Amino acid sequence: MSNLFGIATVQMQVVPWDAEKTMERMEQRLRYIQHVFPWVNMACFPELCPTGMASLDPLPPGRTWDDTAEVIPGPLTERLADMARRHRMWLQPGSIYEREGDTLYNTALVFSPQGELIARYRKMFPWRPWETVSGGREFCTFDIPGTGRFGLCICYDGWFPEVIRTLTWMGAEVIIHPSLTGTVDRAAELIIEQAHAIFNQCYMVNANTAPMTGGGKSIIVDPNGRVLQQAGTHEEIMTEIIDLDLVRRVRDLGTVGLNQHLKQLRDFEGEFPIYAQGIRAGELFQNLGPLHLPRDLN
């Protein structure tokens, strides 16, 4: 049983609002990875990549973000499945807007090297108030046979430590975290990725969109919290051989051989009111106003 796993994060520019040309660019990068890095087992792309979503580019006249929504399964997922099958690798193509009846979700997908759709995750925390799609309700982990357990989250989910901790609680050793961030909070997100890896003694693998549609700086962090690679602000493919045995050693021996905090959390005999009473019962939340887009600082 090998616990080494080759992974690639593809920090690329989409062709704004053009799914066909963007998918062609994804295909080109998969061919390059397969040729230059044949040991790579999985390729990961940014949030909302396949349909050319571009948060910083104005919408074409007469278009809305909803226009890119697709049913799952459908023609787009069939094409992504074919890409995974032809390139013989696990494919995490970022996310797409999913249409289920009258409801829209921001949904991340995972395809096996045989082209099977083996994981689907709906973003729990859309970026309010800007992102108006519905939030999902189910956490998502999936197993790669002979390697280990992986978890999925999307962009703004990372600002909620409860999401990553729950995936870890469910056994995830690697968290795949596609994003589409082109705003000044990208610097904070890099710290958050590192903190998640430390708190949960897991790998964090984050692919962000390249400028100008995103801010780049994709990152891979190991379970000791060490940054293995961080991209710049241009198109870039980062490849890394991750070792899931390292996750197990860190969780057993402690972060950098010191802190066995997950074991201590397991053995804690007290209770956390936030879980027993519900989040809304906290005094903090009683004093917060409504969620809205600030327009007046006075």
PDB file of C-alpha atoms in Angstrom:
ATOM      1  CA  MET A   1       0.000   0.000   0.000  1.00  0.00           C
ATOM      2  CA  SER A   2       1.566   3.259  -1.155  1.00  0.00           C
ATOM      3  CA  ASN A   3       0.672   6.451   0.666  1.00  0.00           C
ATOM      4  CA  LEU A   4       2.560   8.746  -1.689  1.00  0.00           C
ATOM      5  CA  PHE A   5       0.261  10.707  -3.973  1.00  0.00           C
ATOM      6  CA  GLY A   6       1.141  13.081  -6.800  1.00  0.00           C
ATOM      7  CA  ILE A   7      -0.977  16.207  -6.934  1.00  0.00           C
ATOM      8  CA  ALA A   8      -1.020  19.279  -9.188  1.00  0.00           C
ATOM      9  CA  THR A   9      -2.695  22.633  -8.601  1.00  0.00           C
ATOM     10  CA  VAL A  10      -3.421  24.525 -11.799  1.00  0.00           C
ATOM     11  CA  GLN A  11      -3.424  28.281 -11.262  1.00  0.00           C
ATOM     12  CA  MET A  12      -4.768  29.486 -14.584  1.00  0.00           C
ATOM     13  CA  GLN A  13      -6.693  32.312 -16.160  1.00  0.00           C
ATOM     14  CA  VAL A  14     -10.138  31.534 -17.456  1.00  0.00           C
ATOM     15  CA  VAL A  15     -11.437  33.023 -20.672  1.00  0.00           C
ATOM     16  CA  PRO A  16     -14.084  35.295 -19.145  1.00  0.00           C
ATOM     17  CA  TRP A  17     -17.599  33.960 -19.655  1.00  0.00           C
ATOM     18  CA  ASP A  18     -16.444  31.522 -22.367  1.00  0.00           C
ATOM     19  CA  ALA A  19     -16.794  27.926 -21.207  1.00  0.00           C
ATOM     20  CA  GLU A  20     -15.632  26.381 -24.477  1.00  0.00           C
ATOM     21  CA  LYS A  21     -12.323  28.255 -24.642  1.00  0.00           C
ATOM     22  CA  THR A  22     -11.737  27.818 -20.925  1.00  0.00           C
ATOM     23  CA  MET A  23     -12.259  24.052 -21.174  1.00  0.00           C
ATOM     24  CA  GLU A  24      -9.765  23.984 -24.043  1.00  0.00           C
ATOM     25  CA  ARG A  25      -7.222  25.689 -21.769  1.00  0.00           C
ATOM     26  CA  MET A  26      -7.926  23.141 -19.017  1.00  0.00           C
ATOM     27  CA  GLU A  27      -7.389  20.346 -21.542  1.00  0.00           C
ATOM     28  CA  GLN A  28      -4.056  21.830 -22.620  1.00  0.00           C
ATOM     29  CA  ARG A  29      -2.823  21.898 -19.035  1.00  0.00           C
ATOM     30  CA  LEU A  30      -3.886  18.316 -18.408  1.00  0.00           C
ATOM     31  CA  ARG A  31      -1.935  17.221 -21.486  1.00  0.00           C
ATOM     32  CA  TYR A  32       1.103  19.126 -20.236  1.00  0.00           C
ATOM     33  CA  ILE A  33       0.879  17.570 -16.760  1.00  0.00           C
ATOM     34  CA  GLN A  34       0.473  14.084 -18.194  1.00  0.00           C
ATOM     35  CA  HIS A  35       3.520  14.565 -20.454  1.00  0.00           C
ATOM     36  CA  VAL A  36       5.904  16.368 -18.068  1.00  0.00           C
ATOM     37  CA  PHE A  37       4.755  14.994 -14.706  1.00  0.00           C
ATOM     38  CA  PRO A  38       3.468  11.453 -15.417  1.00  0.00           C
ATOM     39  CA  TRP A  39       3.574  10.644 -11.677  1.00  0.00           C
ATOM     40  CA  VAL A  40       0.772  13.137 -10.925  1.00  0.00           C
ATOM     41  CA  ASN A  41      -2.356  11.313  -9.755  1.00  0.00           C
ATOM     42  CA  MET A  42      -4.733  14.278  -9.391  1.00  0.00           C
ATOM     43  CA  ALA A  43      -5.106  17.709 -10.995  1.00  0.00           C
ATOM     44  CA  CYS A  44      -6.956  20.472  -9.128  1.00  0.00           C
ATOM     45  CA  PHE A  45      -8.399  23.629 -10.716  1.00  0.00           C
ATOM     46  CA  PRO A  46      -9.839  26.862  -9.226  1.00  0.00           C
ATOM     47  CA  GLU A  47     -13.399  27.595  -8.179  1.00  0.00           C
ATOM     48  CA  LEU A  48     -15.900  28.132 -11.030  1.00  0.00           C
ATOM     49  CA  CYS A  49     -13.155  27.452 -13.565  1.00  0.00           C
ATOM     50  CA  PRO A  50     -14.844  25.237 -16.221  1.00  0.00           C
ATOM     51  CA  THR A  51     -17.497  27.769 -17.189  1.00  0.00           C
ATOM     52  CA  GLY A  52     -15.133  30.770 -17.331  1.00  0.00           C
ATOM     53  CA  MET A  53     -16.614  32.580 -14.349  1.00  0.00           C
ATOM     54  CA  ALA A  54     -14.773  35.858 -13.783  1.00  0.00           C
ATOM     55  CA  SER A  55     -15.606  37.749 -10.622  1.00  0.00           C
ATOM     56  CA  LEU A  56     -13.640  40.881 -11.565  1.00  0.00           C
ATOM     57  CA  ASP A  57     -14.730  41.062 -15.209  1.00  0.00           C
ATOM     58  CA  PRO A  58     -18.062  42.722 -16.039  1.00  0.00           C
ATOM     59  CA  LEU A  59     -20.765  40.448 -17.349  1.00  0.00           C
ATOM     60  CA  PRO A  60     -21.479  40.635 -21.078  1.00  0.00           C
ATOM     61  CA  PRO A  61     -24.655  42.600 -21.873  1.00  0.00           C
ATOM     62  CA  GLY A  62     -27.787  40.607 -21.226  1.00  0.00           C
ATOM     63  CA  ARG A  63     -25.970  37.889 -19.238  1.00  0.00           C
ATOM     64  CA  THR A  64     -26.306  36.894 -15.589  1.00  0.00           C
ATOM     65  CA  TRP A  65     -24.186  34.639 -13.408  1.00  0.00           C
ATOM     66  CA  ASP A  66     -27.106  32.203 -13.405  1.00  0.00           C
ATOM     67  CA  ASP A  67     -26.668  31.642 -17.149  1.00  0.00           C
ATOM     68  CA  THR A  68     -23.652  29.426 -16.510  1.00  0.00           C
ATOM     69  CA  ALA A  69     -25.557  26.975 -14.277  1.00  0.00           C
ATOM     70  CA  GLU A  70     -25.594  23.335 -15.376  1.00  0.00           C
ATOM     71  CA  VAL A  71     -27.507  20.261 -14.285  1.00  0.00           C
ATOM     72  CA  ILE A  72     -25.506  17.378 -12.774  1.00  0.00           C
ATOM     73  CA  PRO A  73     -25.121  14.974 -14.465  1.00  0.00           C
ATOM     74  CA  GLY A  74     -25.269  16.767 -17.772  1.00  0.00           C
ATOM     75  CA  PRO A  75     -23.231  17.672 -20.882  1.00  0.00           C
ATOM     76  CA  LEU A  76     -20.587  19.610 -18.917  1.00  0.00           C
ATOM     77  CA  THR A  77     -20.003  16.871 -16.352  1.00  0.00           C
ATOM     78  CA  GLU A  78     -19.868  14.298 -19.148  1.00  0.00           C
ATOM     79  CA  ARG A  79     -17.111  16.301 -20.810  1.00  0.00           C
ATOM     80  CA  LEU A  80     -15.186  16.611 -17.544  1.00  0.00           C
ATOM     81  CA  ALA A  81     -15.567  12.867 -16.968  1.00  0.00           C
ATOM     82  CA  ASP A  82     -14.141  12.253 -20.428  1.00  0.00           C
ATOM     83  CA  MET A  83     -11.170  14.519 -19.665  1.00  0.00           C
ATOM     84  CA  ALA A  84     -10.384  12.514 -16.514  1.00  0.00           C
ATOM     85  CA  ARG A  85     -10.749   9.226 -18.411  1.00  0.00           C
ATOM     86  CA  ARG A  86      -8.561  10.230 -21.345  1.00  0.00           C
ATOM     87  CA  HIS A  87      -5.792  11.628 -19.153  1.00  0.00           C
ATOM     88  CA  ARG A  88      -6.068   8.730 -16.694  1.00  0.00           C
ATOM     89  CA  MET A  89      -5.991  10.851 -13.558  1.00  0.00           C
ATOM     90  CA  TRP A  90      -8.198  12.005 -10.725  1.00  0.00           C
ATOM     91  CA  LEU A  91      -9.728  15.349 -11.699  1.00  0.00           C
ATOM     92  CA  GLN A  92     -10.959  18.047  -9.349  1.00  0.00           C
ATOM     93  CA  PRO A  93     -12.054  20.671 -11.914  1.00  0.00           C
ATOM     94  CA  GLY A  94     -12.842  23.363  -9.355  1.00  0.00           C
ATOM     95  CA  SER A  95     -16.573  24.023  -9.184  1.00  0.00           C
ATOM     96  CA  ILE A  96     -19.521  24.954 -11.357  1.00  0.00           C
ATOM     97  CA  TYR A  97     -22.871  26.548 -10.697  1.00  0.00           C
ATOM     98  CA  GLU A  98     -25.307  23.654 -10.449  1.00  0.00           C
ATOM     99  CA  ARG A  99     -28.982  23.992 -11.295  1.00  0.00           C
ATOM    100  CA  GLU A 100     -31.451  21.719  -9.501  1.00  0.00           C
ATOM    101  CA  GLY A 101     -34.953  22.799 -10.433  1.00  0.00           C
ATOM    102  CA  ASP A 102     -35.211  26.470  -9.481  1.00  0.00           C
ATOM    103  CA  THR A 103     -32.295  26.289  -7.025  1.00  0.00           C
ATOM    104  CA  LEU A 104     -28.645  27.089  -7.772  1.00  0.00           C
ATOM    105  CA  TYR A 105     -25.582  25.830  -5.893  1.00  0.00           C
ATOM    106  CA  ASN A 106     -21.834  26.351  -6.210  1.00  0.00           C
ATOM    107  CA  THR A 107     -20.734  22.721  -6.555  1.00  0.00           C
ATOM    108  CA  ALA A 108     -17.307  21.070  -6.555  1.00  0.00           C
ATOM    109  CA  LEU A 109     -16.813  17.753  -8.333  1.00  0.00           C
ATOM    110  CA  VAL A 110     -14.287  14.919  -8.329  1.00  0.00           C
ATOM    111  CA  PHE A 111     -13.856  12.403 -11.144  1.00  0.00           C
ATOM    112  CA  SER A 112     -11.887   9.167 -10.983  1.00  0.00           C
ATOM    113  CA  PRO A 113      -9.342   8.116 -13.653  1.00  0.00           C
ATOM    114  CA  GLN A 114     -12.124   5.894 -15.032  1.00  0.00           C
ATOM    115  CA  GLY A 115     -14.334   8.961 -15.545  1.00  0.00           C
ATOM    116  CA  GLU A 116     -16.720   8.248 -12.689  1.00  0.00           C
ATOM    117  CA  LEU A 117     -18.215  11.153 -10.740  1.00  0.00           C
ATOM    118  CA  ILE A 118     -17.282  10.021  -7.241  1.00  0.00           C
ATOM    119  CA  ALA A 119     -17.813  13.198  -5.165  1.00  0.00           C
ATOM    120  CA  ARG A 120     -20.095  16.235  -5.353  1.00  0.00           C
ATOM    121  CA  TYR A 121     -20.003  19.017  -2.760  1.00  0.00           C
ATOM    122  CA  ARG A 122     -22.241  22.079  -2.570  1.00  0.00           C
ATOM    123  CA  LYS A 123     -20.576  25.139  -1.060  1.00  0.00           C
ATOM    124  CA  MET A 124     -21.990  25.642   2.429  1.00  0.00           C
ATOM    125  CA  PHE A 125     -21.005  29.275   2.784  1.00  0.00           C
ATOM    126  CA  PRO A 126     -21.517  31.277  -0.429  1.00  0.00           C
ATOM    127  CA  TRP A 127     -19.751  34.641  -0.235  1.00  0.00           C
ATOM    128  CA  ARG A 128     -22.568  36.757   1.122  1.00  0.00           C
ATOM    129  CA  PRO A 129     -23.962  39.196   0.238  1.00  0.00           C
ATOM    130  CA  TRP A 130     -22.355  39.036  -3.218  1.00  0.00           C
ATOM    131  CA  GLU A 131     -22.914  35.361  -4.048  1.00  0.00           C
ATOM    132  CA  THR A 132     -26.656  34.707  -4.033  1.00  0.00           C
ATOM    133  CA  VAL A 133     -26.784  30.957  -4.744  1.00  0.00           C
ATOM    134  CA  SER A 134     -28.135  28.606  -2.076  1.00  0.00           C
ATOM    135  CA  GLY A 135     -25.810  27.040   0.465  1.00  0.00           C
ATOM    136  CA  GLY A 136     -25.322  23.303   0.722  1.00  0.00           C
ATOM    137  CA  ARG A 137     -25.974  21.290   3.879  1.00  0.00           C
ATOM    138  CA  GLU A 138     -23.782  18.196   3.547  1.00  0.00           C
ATOM    139  CA  PHE A 139     -20.062  17.761   4.186  1.00  0.00           C
ATOM    140  CA  CYS A 140     -18.100  15.749   1.634  1.00  0.00           C
ATOM    141  CA  THR A 141     -15.223  13.311   1.951  1.00  0.00           C
ATOM    142  CA  PHE A 142     -14.131  10.643  -0.512  1.00  0.00           C
ATOM    143  CA  ASP A 143     -11.615   7.815  -0.445  1.00  0.00           C
ATOM    144  CA  ILE A 144      -8.839   7.178  -2.931  1.00  0.00           C
ATOM    145  CA  PRO A 145      -8.289   3.414  -2.712  1.00  0.00           C
ATOM    146  CA  GLY A 146      -4.926   2.441  -1.288  1.00  0.00           C
ATOM    147  CA  THR A 147      -4.073   6.049  -0.404  1.00  0.00           C
ATOM    148  CA  GLY A 148      -6.417   7.776   2.043  1.00  0.00           C
ATOM    149  CA  ARG A 149      -9.374  10.050   2.624  1.00  0.00           C
ATOM    150  CA  PHE A 150      -9.813  13.478   1.044  1.00  0.00           C
ATOM    151  CA  GLY A 151     -12.254  16.302   1.850  1.00  0.00           C
ATOM    152  CA  LEU A 152     -13.758  19.101  -0.250  1.00  0.00           C
ATOM    153  CA  CYS A 153     -14.576  22.718   0.517  1.00  0.00           C
ATOM    154  CA  ILE A 154     -14.884  25.827  -1.668  1.00  0.00           C
ATOM    155  CA  CYS A 155     -13.358  29.301  -1.302  1.00  0.00           C
ATOM    156  CA  TYR A 156     -15.258  31.199   1.455  1.00  0.00           C
ATOM    157  CA  ASP A 157     -15.891  27.938   3.333  1.00  0.00           C
ATOM    158  CA  GLY A 158     -12.296  28.346   4.475  1.00  0.00           C
ATOM    159  CA  TRP A 159     -13.271  31.303   6.651  1.00  0.00           C
ATOM    160  CA  PHE A 160     -15.334  28.916   8.794  1.00  0.00           C
ATOM    161  CA  PRO A 161     -13.047  26.641  10.837  1.00  0.00           C
ATOM    162  CA  GLU A 162     -16.051  24.437  11.644  1.00  0.00           C
ATOM    163  CA  VAL A 163     -16.037  23.199   8.033  1.00  0.00           C
ATOM    164  CA  ILE A 164     -12.424  22.006   8.004  1.00  0.00           C
ATOM    165  CA  ARG A 165     -12.644  20.569  11.518  1.00  0.00           C
ATOM    166  CA  THR A 166     -15.748  18.571  10.561  1.00  0.00           C
ATOM    167  CA  LEU A 167     -14.020  17.156   7.468  1.00  0.00           C
ATOM    168  CA  THR A 168     -11.095  16.188   9.704  1.00  0.00           C
ATOM    169  CA  TRP A 169     -13.482  14.650  12.227  1.00  0.00           C
ATOM    170  CA  MET A 170     -14.860  12.594   9.324  1.00  0.00           C
ATOM    171  CA  GLY A 171     -11.362  11.265   8.657  1.00  0.00           C
ATOM    172  CA  ALA A 172     -10.063  13.591   5.935  1.00  0.00           C
ATOM    173  CA  GLU A 173      -6.275  13.709   5.669  1.00  0.00           C
ATOM    174  CA  VAL A 174      -6.104  16.019   2.649  1.00  0.00           C
ATOM    175  CA  ILE A 175      -8.457  18.977   2.064  1.00  0.00           C
ATOM    176  CA  ILE A 176      -8.913  20.132  -1.547  1.00  0.00           C
ATOM    177  CA  HIS A 177      -9.947  23.787  -1.487  1.00  0.00           C
ATOM    178  CA  PRO A 178     -10.565  25.510  -4.869  1.00  0.00           C
ATOM    179  CA  SER A 179     -11.017  29.280  -4.721  1.00  0.00           C
ATOM    180  CA  LEU A 180     -11.682  32.371  -6.832  1.00  0.00           C
ATOM    181  CA  THR A 181     -10.275  35.264  -4.818  1.00  0.00           C
ATOM    182  CA  GLY A 182      -9.119  38.451  -6.504  1.00  0.00           C
ATOM    183  CA  THR A 183      -9.572  40.762  -3.523  1.00  0.00           C
ATOM    184  CA  VAL A 184      -7.263  42.153  -0.852  1.00  0.00           C
ATOM    185  CA  ASP A 185      -8.234  39.422   1.644  1.00  0.00           C
ATOM    186  CA  ARG A 186      -6.102  36.922  -0.276  1.00  0.00           C
ATOM    187  CA  ALA A 187      -3.244  37.654   2.141  1.00  0.00           C
ATOM    188  CA  ALA A 188      -5.460  36.616   5.049  1.00  0.00           C
ATOM    189  CA  GLU A 189      -6.524  33.459   3.218  1.00  0.00           C
ATOM    190  CA  LEU A 190      -2.924  32.286   2.960  1.00  0.00           C
ATOM    191  CA  ILE A 191      -2.619  32.516   6.732  1.00  0.00           C
ATOM    192  CA  ILE A 192      -5.943  30.703   7.119  1.00  0.00           C
ATOM    193  CA  GLU A 193      -4.753  27.815   4.906  1.00  0.00           C
ATOM    194  CA  GLN A 194      -1.663  27.402   7.051  1.00  0.00           C
ATOM    195  CA  ALA A 195      -3.699  27.612  10.265  1.00  0.00           C
ATOM    196  CA  HIS A 196      -6.142  24.925   9.067  1.00  0.00           C
ATOM    197  CA  ALA A 197      -3.235  22.583   8.345  1.00  0.00           C
ATOM    198  CA  ILE A 198      -1.813  23.178  11.838  1.00  0.00           C
ATOM    199  CA  PHE A 199      -5.121  22.929  13.728  1.00  0.00           C
ATOM    200  CA  ASN A 200      -6.188  19.774  11.872  1.00  0.00           C
ATOM    201  CA  GLN A 201      -2.817  18.149  11.147  1.00  0.00           C
ATOM    202  CA  CYS A 202      -3.750  17.677   7.487  1.00  0.00           C
ATOM    203  CA  TYR A 203      -2.662  18.756   4.019  1.00  0.00           C
ATOM    204  CA  MET A 204      -4.361  21.849   2.584  1.00  0.00           C
ATOM    205  CA  VAL A 205      -4.329  22.068  -1.227  1.00  0.00           C
ATOM    206  CA  ASN A 206      -5.664  25.360  -2.557  1.00  0.00           C
ATOM    207  CA  ALA A 207      -5.897  26.299  -6.251  1.00  0.00           C
ATOM    208  CA  ASN A 208      -6.809  29.946  -6.903  1.00  0.00           C
ATOM    209  CA  THR A 209      -7.495  31.630 -10.244  1.00  0.00           C
ATOM    210  CA  ALA A 210      -4.667  33.637 -11.795  1.00  0.00           C
ATOM    211  CA  PRO A 211      -4.979  37.396 -12.417  1.00  0.00           C
ATOM    212  CA  MET A 212      -6.812  39.195 -13.733  1.00  0.00           C
ATOM    213  CA  THR A 213      -9.885  37.171 -12.819  1.00  0.00           C
ATOM    214  CA  GLY A 214      -8.327  36.120  -9.502  1.00  0.00           C
ATOM    215  CA  GLY A 215      -5.366  37.008  -7.347  1.00  0.00           C
ATOM    216  CA  GLY A 216      -3.291  33.853  -7.706  1.00  0.00           C
ATOM    217  CA  LYS A 217      -1.014  32.769  -4.816  1.00  0.00           C
ATOM    218  CA  SER A 218      -2.263  29.191  -4.734  1.00  0.00           C
ATOM    219  CA  ILE A 219      -0.758  27.236  -1.848  1.00  0.00           C
ATOM    220  CA  ILE A 220       0.012  23.720  -0.611  1.00  0.00           C
ATOM    221  CA  VAL A 221       0.597  23.252   3.130  1.00  0.00           C
ATOM    222  CA  ASP A 222       1.692  20.071   4.911  1.00  0.00           C
ATOM    223  CA  PRO A 223       0.256  18.691   8.208  1.00  0.00           C
ATOM    224  CA  ASN A 224       3.017  20.354  10.231  1.00  0.00           C
ATOM    225  CA  GLY A 225       1.844  23.694   8.842  1.00  0.00           C
ATOM    226  CA  ARG A 226       4.871  24.101   6.606  1.00  0.00           C
ATOM    227  CA  VAL A 227       4.229  25.813   3.270  1.00  0.00           C
ATOM    228  CA  LEU A 228       5.447  23.373   0.621  1.00  0.00           C
ATOM    229  CA  GLN A 229       4.720  25.640  -2.319  1.00  0.00           C
ATOM    230  CA  GLN A 230       3.094  28.992  -2.952  1.00  0.00           C
ATOM    231  CA  ALA A 231       2.461  30.327  -6.434  1.00  0.00           C
ATOM    232  CA  GLY A 232       3.013  33.878  -7.533  1.00  0.00           C
ATOM    233  CA  THR A 233       0.568  36.144  -9.309  1.00  0.00           C
ATOM    234  CA  HIS A 234       0.797  34.576 -12.752  1.00  0.00           C
ATOM    235  CA  GLU A 235      -0.312  31.369 -14.400  1.00  0.00           C
ATOM    236  CA  GLU A 236       1.482  28.462 -12.776  1.00  0.00           C
ATOM    237  CA  ILE A 237       1.253  24.712 -12.251  1.00  0.00           C
ATOM    238  CA  MET A 238       2.482  23.506  -8.865  1.00  0.00           C
ATOM    239  CA  THR A 239       3.229  19.799  -8.495  1.00  0.00           C
ATOM    240  CA  GLU A 240       3.898  18.033  -5.208  1.00  0.00           C
ATOM    241  CA  ILE A 241       4.274  14.481  -3.934  1.00  0.00           C
ATOM    242  CA  ILE A 242       2.295  14.394  -0.705  1.00  0.00           C
ATOM    243  CA  ASP A 243       2.795  11.664   1.875  1.00  0.00           C
ATOM    244  CA  LEU A 244      -0.321  10.570   3.732  1.00  0.00           C
ATOM    245  CA  ASP A 245       1.862   8.604   6.162  1.00  0.00           C
ATOM    246  CA  LEU A 246       3.138  12.020   7.287  1.00  0.00           C
ATOM    247  CA  VAL A 247      -0.412  12.954   8.305  1.00  0.00           C
ATOM    248  CA  ARG A 248      -0.609   9.827  10.437  1.00  0.00           C
ATOM    249  CA  ARG A 249       2.817  10.445  12.005  1.00  0.00           C
ATOM    250  CA  VAL A 250       1.997  14.055  12.855  1.00  0.00           C
ATOM    251  CA  ARG A 251      -1.325  13.044  14.400  1.00  0.00           C
ATOM    252  CA  ASP A 252       0.440  10.345  16.401  1.00  0.00           C
ATOM    253  CA  LEU A 253       3.645  12.138  17.453  1.00  0.00           C
ATOM    254  CA  GLY A 254       2.403  15.727  17.404  1.00  0.00           C
ATOM    255  CA  THR A 255       2.990  18.797  15.229  1.00  0.00           C
ATOM    256  CA  VAL A 256       6.778  19.053  14.710  1.00  0.00           C
ATOM    257  CA  GLY A 257       6.982  16.302  17.347  1.00  0.00           C
ATOM    258  CA  LEU A 258       5.382  18.462  20.046  1.00  0.00           C
ATOM    259  CA  ASN A 259       1.656  19.118  20.052  1.00  0.00           C
ATOM    260  CA  GLN A 260      -0.761  16.158  20.050  1.00  0.00           C
ATOM    261  CA  HIS A 261      -3.764  18.455  20.218  1.00  0.00           C
ATOM    262  CA  LEU A 262      -6.201  16.241  18.284  1.00  0.00           C
ATOM    263  CA  LYS A 263      -5.616  13.451  20.799  1.00  0.00           C
ATOM    264  CA  GLN A 264      -6.123  15.899  23.651  1.00  0.00           C
ATOM    265  CA  LEU A 265      -9.329  17.173  22.066  1.00  0.00           C
ATOM    266  CA  ARG A 266     -10.553  13.566  21.785  1.00  0.00           C
ATOM    267  CA  ASP A 267      -9.862  13.004  25.503  1.00  0.00           C
ATOM    268  CA  PHE A 268     -11.391  16.294  26.713  1.00  0.00           C
ATOM    269  CA  GLU A 269     -14.118  15.512  29.251  1.00  0.00           C
ATOM    270  CA  GLY A 270     -15.859  18.879  29.234  1.00  0.00           C
ATOM    271  CA  GLU A 271     -18.425  20.281  26.809  1.00  0.00           C
ATOM    272  CA  PHE A 272     -18.385  23.110  24.312  1.00  0.00           C
ATOM    273  CA  PRO A 273     -21.526  25.257  24.694  1.00  0.00           C
ATOM    274  CA  ILE A 274     -21.404  26.296  21.041  1.00  0.00           C
ATOM    275  CA  TYR A 275     -22.189  22.690  20.063  1.00  0.00           C
ATOM    276  CA  ALA A 276     -24.529  21.806  22.917  1.00  0.00           C
ATOM    277  CA  GLN A 277     -26.694  24.947  22.729  1.00  0.00           C
ATOM    278  CA  GLY A 278     -26.397  25.883  19.055  1.00  0.00           C
ATOM    279  CA  ILE A 279     -24.418  28.723  17.507  1.00  0.00           C
ATOM    280  CA  ARG A 280     -27.212  31.297  17.623  1.00  0.00           C
ATOM    281  CA  ALA A 281     -27.435  31.020  21.406  1.00  0.00           C
ATOM    282  CA  GLY A 282     -24.025  32.645  21.853  1.00  0.00           C
ATOM    283  CA  GLU A 283     -23.908  36.175  23.254  1.00  0.00           C
ATOM    284  CA  LEU A 284     -21.638  37.246  20.385  1.00  0.00           C
ATOM    285  CA  PHE A 285     -24.340  36.484  17.835  1.00  0.00           C
ATOM    286  CA  GLN A 286     -27.065  38.219  19.840  1.00  0.00           C
ATOM    287  CA  ASN A 287     -25.217  41.503  19.350  1.00  0.00           C
ATOM    288  CA  LEU A 288     -24.577  41.261  15.616  1.00  0.00           C
ATOM    289  CA  GLY A 289     -26.707  43.160  13.132  1.00  0.00           C
ATOM    290  CA  PRO A 290     -28.033  41.776   9.836  1.00  0.00           C
ATOM    291  CA  LEU A 291     -25.716  40.605   7.054  1.00  0.00           C
ATOM    292  CA  HIS A 292     -25.641  43.335   4.411  1.00  0.00           C
ATOM    293  CA  LEU A 293     -23.398  45.172   1.983  1.00  0.00           C
ATOM    294  CA  PRO A 294     -22.005  48.207   3.868  1.00  0.00           C
ATOM    295  CA  ARG A 295     -22.677  51.445   2.024  1.00  0.00           C
ATOM    296  CA  ASP A 296     -22.342  54.026   4.770  1.00  0.00           C
ATOM    297  CA  LEU A 297     -19.581  53.921   7.377  1.00  0.00           C
ATOM    298  CA  ASN A 298     -21.390  56.345   9.704  1.00  0.00           C
TER     299      ASN A 298
END
